[in-house]
Coordinates of C-alpha atoms and ligand atoms in Angstrom, one line a residue:
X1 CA -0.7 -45.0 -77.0
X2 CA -4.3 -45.5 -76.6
X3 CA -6.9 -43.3 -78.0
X4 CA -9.5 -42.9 -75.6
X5 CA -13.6 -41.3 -76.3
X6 CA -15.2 -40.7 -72.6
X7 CA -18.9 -39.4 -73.3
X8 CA -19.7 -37.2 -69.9
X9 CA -16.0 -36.5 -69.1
X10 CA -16.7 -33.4 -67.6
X11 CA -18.9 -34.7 -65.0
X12 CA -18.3 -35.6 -61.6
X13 CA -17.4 -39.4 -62.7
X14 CA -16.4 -39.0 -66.1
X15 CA -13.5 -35.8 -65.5
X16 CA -11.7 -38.3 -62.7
X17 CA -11.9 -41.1 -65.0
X18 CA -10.2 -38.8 -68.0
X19 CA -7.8 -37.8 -65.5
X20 CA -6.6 -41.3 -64.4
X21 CA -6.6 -42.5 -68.2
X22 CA -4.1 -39.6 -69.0
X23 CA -1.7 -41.1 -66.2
X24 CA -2.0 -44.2 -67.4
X25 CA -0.8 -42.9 -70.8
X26 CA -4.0 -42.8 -72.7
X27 CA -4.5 -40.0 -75.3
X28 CA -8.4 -39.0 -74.2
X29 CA -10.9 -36.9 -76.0
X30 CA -13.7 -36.0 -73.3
X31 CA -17.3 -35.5 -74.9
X32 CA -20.1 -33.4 -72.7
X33 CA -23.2 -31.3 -73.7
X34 CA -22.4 -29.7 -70.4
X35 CA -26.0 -29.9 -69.1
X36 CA -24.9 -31.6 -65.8
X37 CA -21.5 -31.5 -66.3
X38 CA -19.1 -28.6 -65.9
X39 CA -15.6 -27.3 -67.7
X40 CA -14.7 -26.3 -64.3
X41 CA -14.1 -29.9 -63.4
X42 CA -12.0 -30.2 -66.3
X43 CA -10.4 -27.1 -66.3
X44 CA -6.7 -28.2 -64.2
X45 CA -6.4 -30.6 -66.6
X46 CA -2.8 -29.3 -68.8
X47 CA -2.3 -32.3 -70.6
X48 CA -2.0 -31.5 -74.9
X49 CA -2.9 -35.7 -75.0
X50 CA -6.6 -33.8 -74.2
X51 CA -9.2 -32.6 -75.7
X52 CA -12.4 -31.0 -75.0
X53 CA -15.7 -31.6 -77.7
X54 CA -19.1 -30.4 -76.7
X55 CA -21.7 -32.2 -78.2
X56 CA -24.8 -33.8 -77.4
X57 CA -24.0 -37.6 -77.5
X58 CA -28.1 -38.2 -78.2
X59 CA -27.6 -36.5 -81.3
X60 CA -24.9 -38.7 -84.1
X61 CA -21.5 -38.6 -83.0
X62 CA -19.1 -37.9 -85.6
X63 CA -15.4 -38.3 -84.0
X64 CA -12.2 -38.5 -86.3
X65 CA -9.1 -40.8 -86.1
X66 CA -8.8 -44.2 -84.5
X67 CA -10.1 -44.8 -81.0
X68 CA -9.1 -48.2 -78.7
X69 CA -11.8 -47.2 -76.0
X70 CA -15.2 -45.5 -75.5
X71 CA -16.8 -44.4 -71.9
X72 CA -20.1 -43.9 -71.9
X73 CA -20.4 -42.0 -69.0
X74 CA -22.9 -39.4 -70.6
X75 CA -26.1 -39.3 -68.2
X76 CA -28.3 -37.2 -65.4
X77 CA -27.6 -39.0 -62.5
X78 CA -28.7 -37.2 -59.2
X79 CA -32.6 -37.8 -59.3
X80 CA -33.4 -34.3 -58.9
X81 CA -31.1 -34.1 -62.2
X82 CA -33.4 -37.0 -63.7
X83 CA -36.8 -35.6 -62.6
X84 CA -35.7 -32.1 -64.2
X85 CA -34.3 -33.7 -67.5
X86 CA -36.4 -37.0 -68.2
X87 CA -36.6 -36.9 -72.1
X88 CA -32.7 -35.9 -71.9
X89 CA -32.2 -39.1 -69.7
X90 CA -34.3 -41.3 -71.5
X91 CA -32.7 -40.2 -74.8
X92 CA -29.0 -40.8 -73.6
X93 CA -29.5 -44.0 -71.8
X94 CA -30.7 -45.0 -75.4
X95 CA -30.1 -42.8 -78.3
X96 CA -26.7 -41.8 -76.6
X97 CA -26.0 -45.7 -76.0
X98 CA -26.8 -46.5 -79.2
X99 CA -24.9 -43.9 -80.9
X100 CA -22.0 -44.7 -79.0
X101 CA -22.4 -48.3 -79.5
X102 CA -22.2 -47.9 -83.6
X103 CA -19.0 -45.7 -83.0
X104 CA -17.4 -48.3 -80.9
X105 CA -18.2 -51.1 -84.2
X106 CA -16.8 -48.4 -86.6
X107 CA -13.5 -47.9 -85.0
X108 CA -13.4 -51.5 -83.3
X109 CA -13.3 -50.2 -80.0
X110 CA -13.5 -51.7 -76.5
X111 CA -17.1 -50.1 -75.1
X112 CA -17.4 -49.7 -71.7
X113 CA -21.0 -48.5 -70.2
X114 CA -21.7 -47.0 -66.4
X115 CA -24.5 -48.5 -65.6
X116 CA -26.3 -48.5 -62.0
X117 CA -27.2 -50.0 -59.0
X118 CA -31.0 -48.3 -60.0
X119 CA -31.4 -51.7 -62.2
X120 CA -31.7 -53.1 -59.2
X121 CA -34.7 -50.8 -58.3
X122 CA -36.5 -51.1 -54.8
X123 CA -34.5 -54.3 -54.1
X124 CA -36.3 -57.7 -52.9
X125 CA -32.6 -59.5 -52.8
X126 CA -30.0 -57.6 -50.1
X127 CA -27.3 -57.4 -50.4
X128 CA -27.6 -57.3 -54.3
X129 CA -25.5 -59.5 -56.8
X130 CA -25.3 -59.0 -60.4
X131 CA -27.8 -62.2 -61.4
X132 CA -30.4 -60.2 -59.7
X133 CA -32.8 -59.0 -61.7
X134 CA -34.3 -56.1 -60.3
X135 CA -37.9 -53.9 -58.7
X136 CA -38.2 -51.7 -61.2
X137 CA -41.4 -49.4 -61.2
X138 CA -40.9 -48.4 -64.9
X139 CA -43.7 -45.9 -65.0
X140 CA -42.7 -44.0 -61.5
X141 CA -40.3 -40.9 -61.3
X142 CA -37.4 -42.8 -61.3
X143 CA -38.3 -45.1 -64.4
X144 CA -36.5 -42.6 -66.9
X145 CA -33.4 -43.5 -65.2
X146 CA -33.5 -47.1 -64.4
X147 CA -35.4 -48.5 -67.6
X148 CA -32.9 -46.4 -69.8
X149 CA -29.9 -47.8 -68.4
X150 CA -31.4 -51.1 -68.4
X151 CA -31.9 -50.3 -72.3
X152 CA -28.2 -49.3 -71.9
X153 CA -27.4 -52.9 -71.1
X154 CA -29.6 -54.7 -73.3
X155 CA -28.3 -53.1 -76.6
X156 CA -24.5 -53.5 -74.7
X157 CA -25.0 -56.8 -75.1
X158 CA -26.8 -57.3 -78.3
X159 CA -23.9 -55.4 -79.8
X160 CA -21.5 -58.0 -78.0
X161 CA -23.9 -61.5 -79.3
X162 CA -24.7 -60.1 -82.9
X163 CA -21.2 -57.9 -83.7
X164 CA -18.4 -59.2 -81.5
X165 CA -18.1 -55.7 -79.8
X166 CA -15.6 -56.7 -76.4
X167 CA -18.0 -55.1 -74.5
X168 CA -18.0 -54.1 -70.4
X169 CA -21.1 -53.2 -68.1
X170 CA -20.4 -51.6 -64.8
X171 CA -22.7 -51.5 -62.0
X172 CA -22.0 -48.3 -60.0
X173 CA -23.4 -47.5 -56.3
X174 CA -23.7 -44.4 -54.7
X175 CA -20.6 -42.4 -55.3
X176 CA -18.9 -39.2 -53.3
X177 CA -16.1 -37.2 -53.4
X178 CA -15.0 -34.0 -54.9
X179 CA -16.3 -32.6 -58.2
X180 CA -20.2 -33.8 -57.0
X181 CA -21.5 -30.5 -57.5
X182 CA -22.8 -28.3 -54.4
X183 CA -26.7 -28.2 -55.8
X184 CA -26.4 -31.8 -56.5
X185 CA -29.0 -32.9 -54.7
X186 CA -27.6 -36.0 -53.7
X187 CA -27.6 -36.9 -50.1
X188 CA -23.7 -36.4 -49.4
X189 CA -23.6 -32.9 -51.3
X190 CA -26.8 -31.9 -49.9
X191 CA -26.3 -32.5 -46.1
X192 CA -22.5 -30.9 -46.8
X193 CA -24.2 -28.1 -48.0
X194 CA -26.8 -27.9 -45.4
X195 CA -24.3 -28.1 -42.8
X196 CA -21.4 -25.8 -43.6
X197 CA -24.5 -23.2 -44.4
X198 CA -26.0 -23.5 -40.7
X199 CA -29.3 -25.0 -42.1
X200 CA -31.4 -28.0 -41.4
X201 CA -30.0 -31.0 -43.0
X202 CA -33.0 -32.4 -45.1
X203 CA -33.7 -36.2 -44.3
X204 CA -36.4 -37.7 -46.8
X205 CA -38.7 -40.2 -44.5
X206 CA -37.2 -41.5 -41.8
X207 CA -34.2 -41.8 -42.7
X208 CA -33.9 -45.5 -42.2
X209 CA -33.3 -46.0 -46.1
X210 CA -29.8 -47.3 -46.3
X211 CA -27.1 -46.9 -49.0
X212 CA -23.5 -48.2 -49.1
X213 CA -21.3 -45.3 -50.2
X214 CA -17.8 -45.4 -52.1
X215 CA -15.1 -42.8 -52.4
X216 CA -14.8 -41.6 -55.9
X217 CA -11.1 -43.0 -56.7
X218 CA -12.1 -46.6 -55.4
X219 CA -14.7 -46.7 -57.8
X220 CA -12.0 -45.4 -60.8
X221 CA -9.4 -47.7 -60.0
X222 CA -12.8 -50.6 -60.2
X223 CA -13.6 -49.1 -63.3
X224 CA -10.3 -48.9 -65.1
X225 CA -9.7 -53.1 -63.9
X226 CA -13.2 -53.8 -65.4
X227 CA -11.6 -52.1 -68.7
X228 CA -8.7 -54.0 -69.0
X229 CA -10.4 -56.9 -68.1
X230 CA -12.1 -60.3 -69.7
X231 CA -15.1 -60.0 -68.3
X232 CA -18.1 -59.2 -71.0
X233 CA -20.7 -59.4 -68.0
X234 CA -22.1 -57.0 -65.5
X235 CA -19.8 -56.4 -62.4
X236 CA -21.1 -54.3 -59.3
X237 CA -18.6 -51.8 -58.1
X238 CA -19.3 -50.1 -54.6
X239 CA -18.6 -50.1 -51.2
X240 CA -20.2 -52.6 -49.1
X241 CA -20.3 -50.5 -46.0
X242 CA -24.3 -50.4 -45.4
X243 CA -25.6 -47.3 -43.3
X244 CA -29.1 -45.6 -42.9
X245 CA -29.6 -42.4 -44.2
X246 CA -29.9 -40.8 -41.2
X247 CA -26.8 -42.3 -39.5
X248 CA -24.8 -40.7 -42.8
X249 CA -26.5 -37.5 -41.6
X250 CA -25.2 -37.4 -37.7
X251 CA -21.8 -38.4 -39.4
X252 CA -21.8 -35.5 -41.7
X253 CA -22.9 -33.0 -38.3
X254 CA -19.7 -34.9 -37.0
X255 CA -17.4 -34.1 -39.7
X256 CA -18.3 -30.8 -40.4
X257 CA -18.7 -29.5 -36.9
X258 CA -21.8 -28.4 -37.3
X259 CA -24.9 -27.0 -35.1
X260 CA -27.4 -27.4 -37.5
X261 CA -30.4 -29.9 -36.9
X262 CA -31.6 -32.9 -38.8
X263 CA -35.2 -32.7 -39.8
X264 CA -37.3 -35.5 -41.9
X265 CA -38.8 -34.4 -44.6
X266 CA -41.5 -36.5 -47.0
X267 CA -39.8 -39.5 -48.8
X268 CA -39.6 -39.1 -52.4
X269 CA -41.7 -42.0 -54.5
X270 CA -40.0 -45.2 -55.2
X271 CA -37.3 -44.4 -52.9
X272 CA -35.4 -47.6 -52.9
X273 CA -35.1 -48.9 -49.2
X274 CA -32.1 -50.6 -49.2
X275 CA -29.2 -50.6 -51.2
X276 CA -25.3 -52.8 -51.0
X277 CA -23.6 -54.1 -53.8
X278 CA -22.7 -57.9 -53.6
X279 CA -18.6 -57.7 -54.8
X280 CA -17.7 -60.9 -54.7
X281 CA -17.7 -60.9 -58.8
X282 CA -15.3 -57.2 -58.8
X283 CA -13.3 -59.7 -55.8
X284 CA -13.2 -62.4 -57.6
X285 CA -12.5 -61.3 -61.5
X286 CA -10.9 -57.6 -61.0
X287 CA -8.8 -58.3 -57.6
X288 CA -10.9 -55.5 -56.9
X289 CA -12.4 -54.2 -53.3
X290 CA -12.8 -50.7 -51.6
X291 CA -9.4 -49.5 -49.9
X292 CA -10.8 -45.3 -48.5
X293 CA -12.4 -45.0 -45.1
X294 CA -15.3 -43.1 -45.2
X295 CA -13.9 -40.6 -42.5
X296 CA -10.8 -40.1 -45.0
X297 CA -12.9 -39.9 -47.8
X298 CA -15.7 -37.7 -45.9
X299 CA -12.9 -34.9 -45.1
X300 CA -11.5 -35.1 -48.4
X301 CA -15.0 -34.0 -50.2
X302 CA -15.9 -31.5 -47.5
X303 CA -12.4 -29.7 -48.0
X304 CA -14.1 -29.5 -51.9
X305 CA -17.0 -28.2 -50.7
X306 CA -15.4 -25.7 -48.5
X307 CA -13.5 -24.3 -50.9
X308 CA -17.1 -23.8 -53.6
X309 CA -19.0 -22.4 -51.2
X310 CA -15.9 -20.0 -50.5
X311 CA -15.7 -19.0 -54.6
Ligands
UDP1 N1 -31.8 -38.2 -49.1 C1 -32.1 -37.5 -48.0 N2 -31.9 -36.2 -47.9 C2 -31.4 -35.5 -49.0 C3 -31.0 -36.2 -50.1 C4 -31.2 -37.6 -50.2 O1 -32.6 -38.1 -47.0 O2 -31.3 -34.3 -48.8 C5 -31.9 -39.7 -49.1 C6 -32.7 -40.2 -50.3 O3 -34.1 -40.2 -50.0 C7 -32.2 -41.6 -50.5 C8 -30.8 -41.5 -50.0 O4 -30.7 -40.3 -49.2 O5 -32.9 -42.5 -49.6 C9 -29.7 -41.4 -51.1 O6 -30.2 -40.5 -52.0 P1 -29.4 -39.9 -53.2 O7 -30.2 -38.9 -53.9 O8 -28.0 -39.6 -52.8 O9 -29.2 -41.2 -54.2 P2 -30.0 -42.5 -54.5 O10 -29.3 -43.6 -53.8 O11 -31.4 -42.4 -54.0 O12 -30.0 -42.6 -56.0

């Protein structure tokens, strides 16, 4: 049985990923310093292959036993979380990486790392493939995020050239489903939010940004090809399906039945314009491509969200 380390497994990512590695027959010990993450979203799990450690992975990990695999899921990721908690999501992107990077050498482990579509930045290439190399403003708002994971993947791979480490770099894109917590501040949780509470739903700019959103167990089922994979290289996992902001907004009004009104608000600084993840590599390498709708996977995260803002 494999023994598996997930750094942020009790975030919205990282508990669904310890969740599908424990069907699949893993043995996982889930890491969090619970500043973004919650126990509630790892609180059905029952499994005694499971185990809870709370610890700050910027700080040295120290993890007995053998371990096959390490996640490094640990990380901010909303950008309100990010423009709260910069230091905190400079030091994991890099302290945390590196950290979990010398534990993956120690115990010979397979190190997998969720990185992001923010390498990409404000994009100049649409849709984007992985041999793009990016907009990055590195000194804006959002530079804490995007230059620490792009850290994250440098040292990835100077671990995999100078040590051998079978290393794997994921590219996620925007991400929904259940378990995204109700203050978020993402668009999805925020426009559920603002609809099932009868108040304006909160459009930054015009709302002709676009993003290209993926249900949650797509992306894990991505994820967990890219780990059992031979690929060493970036790979982009997403859904393709492209829509602007503010057409995500009337959709969510749809869903949720509600009365409340859109109204645009200022757009946030370095708000990247565009955003689609090129799959042919996932296609090609990991068999891999989208299979939820968003109207299945819409009704699915709102049923979430009624039940929070019932609790
Ligand atoms: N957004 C919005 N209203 C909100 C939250 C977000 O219009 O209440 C926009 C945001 O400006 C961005 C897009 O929705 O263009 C996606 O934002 P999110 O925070 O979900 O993630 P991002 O893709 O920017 O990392």
């Amino acid at each position: 049985m494999p023994r598996t380390l997930v750094t942020g497994g009790a975030g919205f990512l990282g508990s669904h990923l310890c969740e599908y590695l424990l069907e699949k027959g893993h043995e996982v010990v889930c890491m969090d310093n619970l500043i973004t993450g919650s126990k509630d979203n790892i609180s059905g799990i029952k499994s005694e292959k499971f185990k809870f450690v709370k610890h700050n992975v910027s700080e040295h990990i120290n993890l007995d036993g053998e371990l096959d695999y390490i996640l490094h899921f640990a990380s901010p990721a909303s950008p309100i979380d990010y423009l709260e908690l910069p230091i905190q999501t400079l030091k994991v992107g890099a302290l945390g990486t590196h950290n979990a990077l010398g534990l993956a050498k120690a115990k010979n482990a397979v190190f997998f790392l969720a990185s992001t579509s923010e390498v990409y930045g404000d994009p100049l290439v649409h849709p984007q493939p992985e041999e793009y190399w990016g907009n990055v403003n590195p000194i804006g708002p959002r530079g804490v995020y995007d230059e620490a994971k792009r850290f994250a993947e440098a040292i990835t791979m100077a671990y995999h050239r100078t040590h051998g480490i079978n290393t794997k770099i994921v590219r996620i894109f925007n991400t929904y489903g259940p378990r995204m917590r109700v203050n978020d501040g993402r668009a999805i949780p925020n426009f559920l939010k603002q609809a099932l509470t009868g108040k304006d739903l909160t459009v930054y700019g015009e709302g002709s940004q676009t993003r290209s959103f993926c249900y949650v167990s797509d992306l894990i089922e991505g994820i967990y090809r890219l780990l059992t994979s031979e690929q060493n290289e970036p790979v982009n996992i997403g859904n393709p399906n492209e829509m602007t902001i503010k057409e995500m907004a009337d959709k969510i009004l749809q869903a949720t039945n509600s009365k409340s009104k859109i109204v645009c608000v200022p757009l946030p600084e370095d708000d990247p314009k565009v955003r689609r993840p090129d799959i042919t590599r996932a296609k090609k390498y990991l068999n891999w491509g989208p299979e939820v709708g968003l109207d299945e996977g819409l009704q699915s995260t709102l049923k979430y969200f009624k039940e929070q803002l019932q609790t």
